[in-house]
Every structure is written in structure tokens, then in C-alpha cells.
XYZ file of C-alpha atoms in Angstrom:
505
model
C 0.713 5.129 19.044
C 0.515 8.784 20.010
C -0.936 10.912 17.179
C 1.021 14.023 16.248
C -1.785 16.495 16.929
C 0.311 19.665 17.026
C 2.127 19.021 13.737
C -1.003 19.160 11.640
C -2.011 22.607 12.886
C 1.344 24.030 11.810
C 1.069 22.429 8.377
C -2.441 23.737 7.735
C -1.516 27.224 8.864
C 0.883 27.693 5.966
C -0.941 25.750 3.231
C -2.833 27.950 0.797
C -2.834 26.916 -2.815
C -1.715 29.498 -5.327
C -4.247 28.528 -8.014
C -8.030 28.715 -7.795
C -9.545 25.756 -5.983
C -13.014 24.675 -4.951
C -13.951 26.554 -1.781
C -16.006 25.014 1.003
C -18.104 26.813 3.574
C -17.668 26.112 7.259
C -21.011 24.274 7.389
C -20.136 22.124 4.362
C -16.874 21.013 5.936
C -18.478 20.374 9.313
C -21.189 18.250 7.699
C -18.673 16.197 5.709
C -16.440 15.759 8.745
C -19.365 14.498 10.825
C -20.302 11.990 8.104
C -16.658 10.930 7.903
C -16.171 10.434 11.632
C -19.460 8.629 12.216
C -18.916 6.353 9.225
C -15.449 5.364 10.430
C -16.823 4.619 13.901
C -19.653 2.488 12.512
C -18.206 0.877 9.394
C -14.430 0.509 9.812
C -13.623 -3.073 10.811
C -10.639 -2.139 12.961
C -11.239 1.477 13.901
C -9.850 0.939 17.411
C -7.155 -1.671 16.846
C -4.283 0.816 16.748
C -5.787 3.880 18.406
C -7.941 3.983 21.540
C -11.426 5.559 21.415
C -10.128 8.355 23.651
C -7.185 9.180 21.355
C -9.458 8.797 18.346
C -11.827 11.458 19.697
C -8.995 13.756 20.810
C -7.360 13.579 17.399
C -10.555 14.071 15.424
C -11.792 16.891 17.630
C -8.465 18.725 17.373
C -8.528 18.529 13.576
C -12.218 19.494 13.467
C -11.297 22.644 15.397
C -8.941 23.738 12.584
C -11.717 23.909 9.977
C -12.153 27.422 8.583
C -14.782 29.042 6.437
C -14.104 29.326 2.695
C -11.247 26.817 2.779
C -9.829 24.987 -0.241
C -11.186 21.487 -0.808
C -7.608 20.196 -0.953
C -6.868 21.432 2.553
C -10.008 19.744 3.826
C -8.906 16.594 1.996
C -5.530 16.725 3.772
C -7.250 16.898 7.149
C -9.427 13.919 6.319
C -6.418 12.004 5.034
C -4.408 12.797 8.168
C -7.205 11.491 10.408
C -7.721 8.375 8.321
C -4.014 7.556 8.244
C -3.925 7.787 12.065
C -6.023 4.599 12.178
C -3.023 2.679 10.768
C -4.771 0.504 8.188
C -3.218 -0.117 4.793
C -6.558 -0.857 3.120
C -7.869 2.611 3.948
C -7.946 5.314 1.330
C -8.875 8.971 0.822
C -9.206 10.440 -2.660
C -10.153 13.904 -3.878
C -12.394 13.050 -6.832
C -12.869 16.484 -8.392
C -9.204 17.095 -9.261
C -7.212 16.594 -12.432
C -6.385 12.905 -13.007
C -2.850 11.616 -13.087
C -0.867 10.969 -16.248
C -0.713 7.187 -15.823
C -1.048 4.474 -13.190
C 2.325 4.916 -11.512
C 2.046 8.727 -11.584
C -1.648 8.705 -10.695
C -1.150 10.774 -7.541
C 0.246 13.754 -9.490
C -2.306 16.070 -11.155
C -1.261 16.891 -14.712
C -1.886 20.622 -14.153
C 0.604 20.874 -11.249
C 4.392 21.065 -11.241
C 6.416 18.745 -9.030
C 9.930 17.643 -8.127
C 11.548 16.587 -11.441
C 12.968 13.234 -10.336
C 12.096 9.561 -10.062
C 12.810 8.978 -6.378
C 13.346 5.795 -4.420
C 13.731 5.066 -0.741
C 16.318 2.517 0.316
C 15.535 2.097 3.980
C 14.840 5.631 5.183
C 17.248 7.305 2.770
C 15.926 9.020 -0.359
C 17.765 8.700 -3.683
C 17.380 10.167 -7.157
C 16.941 7.058 -9.261
C 16.412 9.051 -12.458
C 17.153 12.732 -12.970
C 14.326 14.175 -15.100
C 15.192 17.826 -14.510
C 16.681 20.263 -17.004
C 19.937 20.152 -15.010
C 21.754 17.202 -16.595
C 24.702 17.576 -14.188
C 22.736 15.881 -11.383
C 23.895 12.262 -11.232
C 21.504 9.358 -10.871
C 22.070 7.692 -7.502
C 22.542 10.963 -5.612
C 21.134 10.951 -2.099
C 18.689 13.753 -1.277
C 19.329 15.124 2.220
C 17.304 18.367 2.189
C 14.792 20.362 0.139
C 14.523 24.133 0.601
C 16.049 23.912 4.058
C 13.908 21.002 5.251
C 15.831 17.820 6.030
C 14.647 14.552 4.540
C 14.393 13.202 8.068
C 11.889 15.919 9.003
C 10.005 15.514 5.712
C 9.799 11.755 6.265
C 8.280 12.293 9.700
C 5.750 14.718 8.269
C 4.752 12.726 5.201
C 4.474 9.336 6.888
C 1.507 10.802 8.778
C -0.455 10.865 5.507
C 0.319 7.351 4.224
C -1.917 4.386 5.047
C -0.242 1.254 6.409
C -0.996 -1.520 8.876
C -0.055 -0.955 12.503
C 3.585 -0.045 12.988
C 4.599 -0.836 9.427
C 6.782 1.709 7.643
C 8.211 -0.250 4.672
C 4.920 0.058 2.768
C 4.781 3.783 3.514
C 8.247 4.444 2.125
C 7.492 2.401 -0.996
C 4.305 4.371 -1.607
C 6.188 7.666 -1.169
C 8.765 6.680 -3.769
C 7.332 4.143 -6.210
C 3.962 5.864 -6.639
C 5.176 9.481 -6.449
C 3.319 10.187 -3.201
C 6.338 12.193 -2.009
C 5.952 14.498 -5.012
C 2.207 14.873 -4.511
C 2.309 15.512 -0.777
C 5.235 17.913 -1.042
C 3.346 19.981 -3.608
C 0.211 20.004 -1.423
C 2.042 20.841 1.775
C 4.295 23.487 0.200
C 2.272 24.742 -2.798
C 4.103 28.060 -3.245
C 7.486 26.403 -3.843
C 8.227 26.157 -7.579
C 12.019 26.238 -7.367
C 13.931 23.836 -5.174
C 17.283 24.221 -3.477
C 18.122 20.574 -2.950
C 20.938 19.328 -0.768
C 22.394 16.178 -2.307
C 25.318 13.856 -1.805
C 26.253 13.028 -5.406
C 26.640 9.367 -6.350
C 30.007 7.976 -5.215
C 30.765 11.152 -3.287
C 30.708 11.898 0.434
C 30.470 15.668 0.179
C 27.111 17.438 0.323
C 26.367 20.030 -2.315
C 23.374 22.240 -3.145
C 21.651 22.297 -6.522
C 18.795 24.369 -7.935
C 16.011 22.844 -10.029
C 12.599 24.021 -11.180
C 9.348 22.158 -10.649
C 8.052 20.379 -13.748
C 4.759 18.996 -15.011
C 4.323 15.190 -14.864
C 4.217 15.161 -18.663
C 7.676 16.750 -18.797
C 9.043 14.321 -16.208
C 7.673 11.350 -18.164
C 9.035 12.711 -21.473
C 12.544 13.239 -20.107
C 12.505 9.790 -18.498
C 11.632 8.290 -21.890
C 14.377 10.285 -23.616
C 17.055 9.382 -21.077
C 16.227 5.724 -20.436
C 14.507 4.587 -23.621
C 11.589 3.233 -21.564
C 8.169 4.483 -20.551
C 7.972 5.703 -16.966
C 4.830 3.546 -16.633
C 6.461 0.312 -17.844
C 5.721 -2.883 -15.917
C 7.800 -6.036 -15.891
C 6.211 -9.370 -16.759
C 3.842 -10.150 -13.902
C 4.394 -13.928 -13.903
C 7.671 -15.538 -14.927
C 9.380 -18.887 -14.470
C 12.953 -19.663 -15.439
C 15.553 -22.307 -14.735
C 18.486 -20.605 -13.004
C 20.893 -23.507 -12.604
C 20.160 -26.917 -14.128
C 23.053 -28.681 -12.408
C 22.040 -27.451 -8.949
C 18.307 -27.672 -9.777
C 17.568 -24.018 -8.900
C 14.444 -22.393 -10.308
C 12.879 -18.948 -10.071
C 9.223 -17.972 -10.282
C 7.876 -14.463 -10.095
C 4.339 -13.729 -8.903
C 3.789 -9.976 -9.051
C 0.006 -9.961 -8.717
C -2.896 -12.079 -7.527
C -5.413 -9.864 -9.293
C -7.279 -11.730 -12.010
C -8.834 -8.381 -12.956
C -5.379 -6.988 -13.713
C -3.974 -10.134 -15.297
C -6.684 -12.130 -17.071
C -7.359 -11.560 -20.760
C -9.350 -13.515 -23.323
C -6.337 -15.653 -24.105
C -4.323 -15.642 -20.860
C -5.768 -16.682 -17.510
C -3.859 -16.511 -14.243
C -5.021 -19.977 -13.149
C -3.718 -21.478 -16.391
C -0.397 -19.662 -16.054
C 0.075 -21.158 -12.571
C -0.776 -24.606 -13.873
C 1.712 -24.356 -16.731
C 4.410 -22.835 -14.503
C 4.371 -25.612 -11.934
C 4.197 -28.323 -14.569
C 7.470 -26.914 -15.949
C 9.003 -26.676 -12.458
C 8.286 -30.372 -12.002
C 9.613 -31.219 -15.460
C 12.850 -29.374 -14.635
C 13.171 -31.428 -11.435
C 13.712 -28.265 -9.359
C 14.938 -28.832 -5.800
C 15.302 -25.196 -4.669
C 12.756 -22.632 -5.843
C 13.064 -18.862 -5.443
C 9.521 -17.454 -5.165
C 9.442 -13.699 -5.830
C 6.446 -11.723 -4.518
C 8.181 -8.344 -4.389
C 5.827 -5.562 -5.532
C 2.860 -7.955 -5.356
C 0.209 -5.588 -4.005
C -2.481 -8.242 -3.773
C -5.647 -9.040 -5.640
C -8.274 -11.695 -5.012
C -8.523 -15.289 -3.788
C -6.051 -16.425 -6.452
C -3.410 -16.245 -3.706
C -5.040 -19.286 -2.109
C -4.855 -21.169 -5.403
C -1.151 -20.302 -5.546
C -0.662 -21.745 -2.032
C -2.108 -25.084 -3.150
C 0.751 -25.425 -5.634
C 2.935 -25.883 -2.549
C 0.703 -27.347 0.181
C -2.992 -28.008 0.870
C -4.934 -25.420 2.875
C -6.696 -26.663 5.974
C -10.091 -25.340 7.042
C -9.765 -21.979 8.793
C -11.428 -22.283 12.189
C -10.934 -18.556 12.943
C -13.837 -17.478 10.683
C -11.624 -15.616 8.208
C -12.331 -11.911 7.586
C -15.670 -12.091 9.341
C -15.861 -9.317 11.930
C -17.609 -5.960 11.521
C -17.505 -2.841 13.668
C -21.261 -2.428 14.190
C -24.726 -3.372 12.958
C -25.643 -0.019 11.403
C -24.485 2.397 8.711
C -26.085 5.747 9.542
C -24.907 7.411 6.332
C -25.530 4.497 4.007
C -26.964 6.887 1.400
C -23.443 8.216 0.742
C -21.948 4.772 0.061
C -21.228 4.282 -3.638
C -23.404 1.368 -4.693
C -22.479 -1.126 -7.392
C -24.270 -4.129 -8.888
C -22.065 -6.260 -6.658
C -22.607 -4.566 -3.283
C -26.155 -3.208 -3.695
C -27.964 -6.364 -2.429
C -25.675 -6.545 0.621
C -26.103 -2.854 1.455
C -29.874 -2.967 1.093
C -30.063 -6.066 3.259
C -27.825 -4.399 5.816
C -30.056 -1.332 5.840
C -33.336 -3.127 6.454
C -32.475 -6.577 7.889
C -28.834 -6.548 9.059
C -29.195 -9.762 11.047
C -29.933 -11.634 7.855
C -26.229 -11.077 7.125
C -24.573 -10.908 10.529
C -24.675 -12.476 13.971
C -23.993 -10.840 17.320
C -21.596 -12.849 19.452
C -22.002 -13.316 23.233
C -19.075 -10.880 23.618
C -21.042 -8.208 21.759
C -19.058 -8.373 18.511
C -20.604 -8.493 15.054
C -19.600 -10.995 12.388
C -20.782 -12.227 9.031
C -22.767 -15.447 8.957
C -20.648 -18.480 7.999
C -22.102 -18.755 4.494
C -20.589 -15.356 3.635
C -17.038 -16.316 4.680
C -16.821 -19.774 3.097
C -14.394 -18.549 0.424
C -11.993 -17.561 3.224
C -12.437 -20.538 5.494
C -12.981 -23.746 3.517
C -10.184 -26.263 3.002
C -8.443 -26.513 -0.385
C -6.661 -29.564 -1.733
C -3.093 -29.611 -2.973
C -2.706 -29.179 -6.728
C -1.117 -31.760 -9.018
C 2.529 -30.884 -9.743
C 2.788 -29.069 -6.389
C 6.322 -28.086 -5.406
C 7.550 -29.665 -2.151
C 11.255 -28.785 -2.238
C 13.113 -25.899 -0.566
C 11.530 -22.447 -0.922
C 13.316 -19.082 -0.762
C 10.717 -16.314 -0.775
C 11.650 -12.741 -1.781
C 9.437 -9.923 -0.476
C 9.569 -6.154 -0.043
C 7.489 -3.301 1.329
C 5.095 -3.419 -1.631
C 4.202 -7.053 -0.897
C 0.759 -6.118 0.302
C -2.759 -7.469 0.998
C -3.155 -10.807 -0.829
C 0.623 -10.623 -1.400
C 1.479 -10.743 2.300
C -1.410 -13.155 2.937
C 0.290 -15.527 0.479
C 3.688 -15.041 2.135
C 2.334 -15.626 5.628
C 0.224 -18.663 4.771
C 2.981 -20.195 2.628
C 5.482 -20.061 5.474
C 2.915 -21.404 7.931
C 1.903 -24.309 5.653
C 5.468 -25.310 4.770
C 6.620 -25.109 8.404
C 3.604 -27.196 9.496
C 4.728 -29.987 7.156
C 8.367 -29.771 8.311
C 9.420 -28.298 4.976
C 12.114 -25.704 4.297
C 11.367 -22.018 3.664
C 13.370 -18.835 4.194
C 12.031 -15.271 3.828
C 14.481 -12.793 2.279
C 14.290 -9.028 1.674
C 12.604 -6.528 3.958
C 9.424 -6.501 6.028
C 6.445 -6.802 3.724
C 3.516 -4.365 3.650
C 1.814 -5.883 6.671
C 2.532 -5.614 10.394
C 3.068 -9.314 10.996
C 3.147 -8.828 14.784
C -0.213 -7.027 14.993
C -2.334 -10.201 14.985
C -5.260 -8.401 13.328
C -6.072 -7.540 9.743
C -8.651 -5.819 7.563
C -9.652 -6.623 4.002
C -12.269 -8.615 2.161
C -15.437 -6.561 1.872
C -14.833 -2.808 1.621
C -16.961 0.161 0.637
C -16.410 3.545 -0.987
C -18.173 6.503 0.600
C -18.428 9.893 -1.133
C -18.655 12.941 1.129
C -21.409 15.112 -0.406
C -19.838 18.589 -0.255
C -16.094 18.137 -0.671
C -16.416 15.108 -2.991
C -13.722 13.357 -0.992
C -14.024 9.588 -1.469
C -13.213 7.239 1.399
C -12.161 3.602 1.079
C -13.247 1.816 4.254
C -12.696 -1.901 5.001
C -15.929 -3.348 6.412
C -14.627 -6.769 7.454
C -11.552 -7.914 9.336
C -10.031 -10.621 11.514
C -8.713 -10.607 15.055
C -9.813 -8.672 18.111
C -7.006 -6.710 19.763
C -3.650 -5.759 18.285
C -0.336 -6.984 19.692
C -1.794 -9.592 22.035
C -0.111 -12.539 20.278
C 3.576 -13.548 20.507
C 5.873 -11.791 17.988
C 6.081 -13.569 14.642
C 9.723 -12.877 13.639
C 8.595 -13.480 10.078
C 11.594 -12.194 8.094
C 14.607 -14.531 8.143
C 17.194 -12.410 6.303
C 16.999 -8.633 5.899
C 18.563 -7.844 2.538
C 18.336 -4.381 0.969
C 19.839 -3.341 -2.359
C 22.446 -0.598 -2.433
C 21.991 2.356 -4.757
C 24.987 1.039 -6.692
C 23.247 -2.297 -7.278
C 20.104 -0.439 -8.346
C 21.959 1.619 -10.935
C 23.820 -1.430 -12.256
C 20.642 -3.509 -12.496
C 21.866 -6.069 -9.947
C 19.063 -7.983 -8.204
C 20.553 -7.965 -4.701
C 17.951 -10.182 -3.033
C 18.023 -12.793 -5.804
C 21.836 -12.883 -5.770
C 21.698 -13.424 -1.990
C 19.224 -16.299 -2.377
C 21.290 -18.018 -5.092
C 24.465 -17.775 -2.985
C 22.580 -19.171 0.001
C 21.274 -22.119 -2.041
C 24.695 -22.815 -3.514
C 26.330 -22.750 -0.059
C 23.766 -25.204 1.266
């Protein structure tokens, strides 16, 4: 993939924040950039899967050349983020730690002291819609398509902003979901065009074909959240039930189960445990004598090894002979002192610093991988659970089906197909690049750059060797996207499609 080197120079030329920001000297930025580049080259499990070393150096050197003395920390952060996103890994991350926090989890990207576009936005494909109008102009209809902002087309803004979103390989569905669902569009627009506080927005109003221009003022996140609450009666940070089972049609034996997380940290409480919820759910599925089960992992952004437990409620897991997420980029971390240490990772980091080959082996091909005892949780076989479901499966996924979410989807299809079972995948491409044949995850570190206080999330372990060397997967069976009309009416387009498909069969 050819990095857009020229675009970034144009962006940085015109970005100067109107309010006072932390300033960085030329030497401070150069030091942080050197730590950043070296750490990626040494630590990142798949630094060169999607970009060659030559393009990596060309890109990084071109961005390094744009560094100026006395520059805002946010502009330095954007340069780091641009370079990191060019690696094309969804588990990467870049965070500016010394900025105002967000209002809540969903709006976490938006500093509470900055004004932003006053809408809840959603991408359907590559088109951008106003899902909820939270501006002072009540004449703007929900469902209107946004086609331009202050003379910039959405197509050109998409191209620009996608360069700052982390995703695996050629994947774009995850990027668009992050831009809309988590307000990254709002945040990046404000950073890239900080002097704009009034917006001339070209829209195609809902159920109209004629473009019109509207004027709205930027608003604080608190104002956006307040107006959303007033106009919908719900909190903007509301979450649906993470795990649900219901009988859809007793006569036709159709059931539905929703699995919106595999994170025990997010789900488990003193009285409710994810493992127990799975056990109870599948006992009920068996009691209901379900023959066709809709499994919904839309918006499941991952979690921990619970996804493997969920698989065993359908099929057993065979031993993984590919060593799991075992491979590392190198056998040294030059800037280990800047890695944020926790009680969990401290023993591993100290061992890696002084005796790395107590943890890793060097293969005859010159690659580095964790010793087998450190990958057993990824590789060992797991037996099928009692009350496992063996009927027809219709799996719903979307662009936010990520990490352990897409690992579940991929392994579930593989396991059911291997046993000659029936499974169909419905929705859109999930948050992975299923054709890449490589993947990062597992052990990751956070590294804090000393001067700018930019925090990096870097995956240390991964699987696979070279991207796009395996045959295409053709993972998705039916591409089904909701219309804006269905969204506004609360119609679950993908679920309706699955039910009709089951009924026709």
C-alpha cells in the first residue's frame, strides 16, 4: 500500500490550534520521534507485514522532516498517529495523555473543552448520515446525508481521515465504524481544522434528492450529550444488553443469541459472570429445541480468551499446531525504560531485558517466538461443552466485530465447516482483514514518549509471516447493510434478512 506522503505535509501546514497548547522544542520532538521509530522497529510484531522496510523509512523520514521548533504537542501527536496508522494494524494506538478527558466512553475522543460538529453521525458504507441532530437548528432532519463541510466533500474528508485510523491490512469497515460510532470524525476534524467554529454543511435531507446548505455552530460535547438526551430520552452513552438470548419462533425453532463482548473485565461483576451466562444461555437453547440459531457478534470489539469458551458451546477446539500468537519482531527493546510497567508485565519485561532467551527462541529462519509454555492458552485443545448447539448457525457481524470478536467468527466458521455443519455469515466485513493471513494481538505494551507524553499501544506478539500469501478466504456469505430508513425506524435489517432466509429454507 503506497503511503500518502504528500497529503500530510499539506495538512500540517495549515494546522495551528487557536488555544494555548503545550509547546515542544525541536530537540524534544526529534528525541520522541527516534524513540517511537526504533520502538516500532524492535517491538511491533508485524511492523513490515503491510509496508516494506523501504517504504517505512521513506514515510517516517518524510514526516520527521516536517518537525518544527516550538510546535504544539497535538500536531506532533498527529504526525505520530499518521505514521502508526500507516502500519495497518488495528491493535495499534496513539493517545495524547496530557489533554482534557472525554465526557464518557463513547465520546472519549472528544475533549470536553473543545467544540465539535453537533451531530451523532453514522457511516452506512462510505456515506455519512446525521443519525441524531444535536445542533440548535431543529430544522435539520435526522437521516440527512452529509455531502460536504465548509467546501470539503465527504469523499475527500474520508480519504484524509482514514489515514489516521488504525485497522488491519486493507480493512476499511472498522475505520468507518470508528469514525462514526466513537466520534473520531468529530475529533479529527477539529484537530485538522481547528479554526473552524461555524460549519456550512451540504446535506441531502432525509427522503429528499436535492442538496441544500445549512449553517450550524460547533458545540461542546456536554451540549451535544444534553440535546441528545432531551430529544431521544436516552443517554448518548447508553449500551444495549451485552448478552441476550430469546426464542424468535417456537414453531420454526428459531433462536437468537447476542454476544456483544468477550471481555470478562467489562462484563463480570460479583453476581454475574460471563462463563455462567454462557452456560445458562445454551442450556435454554437446548431446552427450547432450537434448530436454527442467529448468533449476533455485531459491535463485539473483543476481550480475552472467553471467545474460545464460547466456541466450545458449538464445537470442540483442536490443538493449534501453528503456535498461536507466538512471534515477536526482535530480541531487544532499546527503550524499555519508557514502557509503562504493571504488576502483570513487569516480570516479563525484566526477563526480556536481562535474559530474553529465557522467554523466546530463535528459529532457524531467524525469527523470534515465545517458548511454547507461554502460548499454551492459545494453542491447547478444548473440549466441547455440555448443551453445545449443533444445528444451523446464522452469524451476524459488522465492522466493529473486532479482535476476539473476529477471532470467534473465524474459528466458529472453520470449526462448523470442518464438521460438515451449516453456517452462514451475514452483514458486512468484520474488523479484520480476513485475506491477510497474519494477525497481531495477545501480549501488547504501552510506551510513553518522555517529552510529548504521547502514549503508544504496540502489539508485541502476532501470528503469520507474510501478508497475502494465502488463498483468499471469501469469509462473508451475504453482504447486508441497513438503509438509513431502517435505522430511523429501528428495523434490524440483518436480523430480518436472517429470519427470512431461515424461513425460506
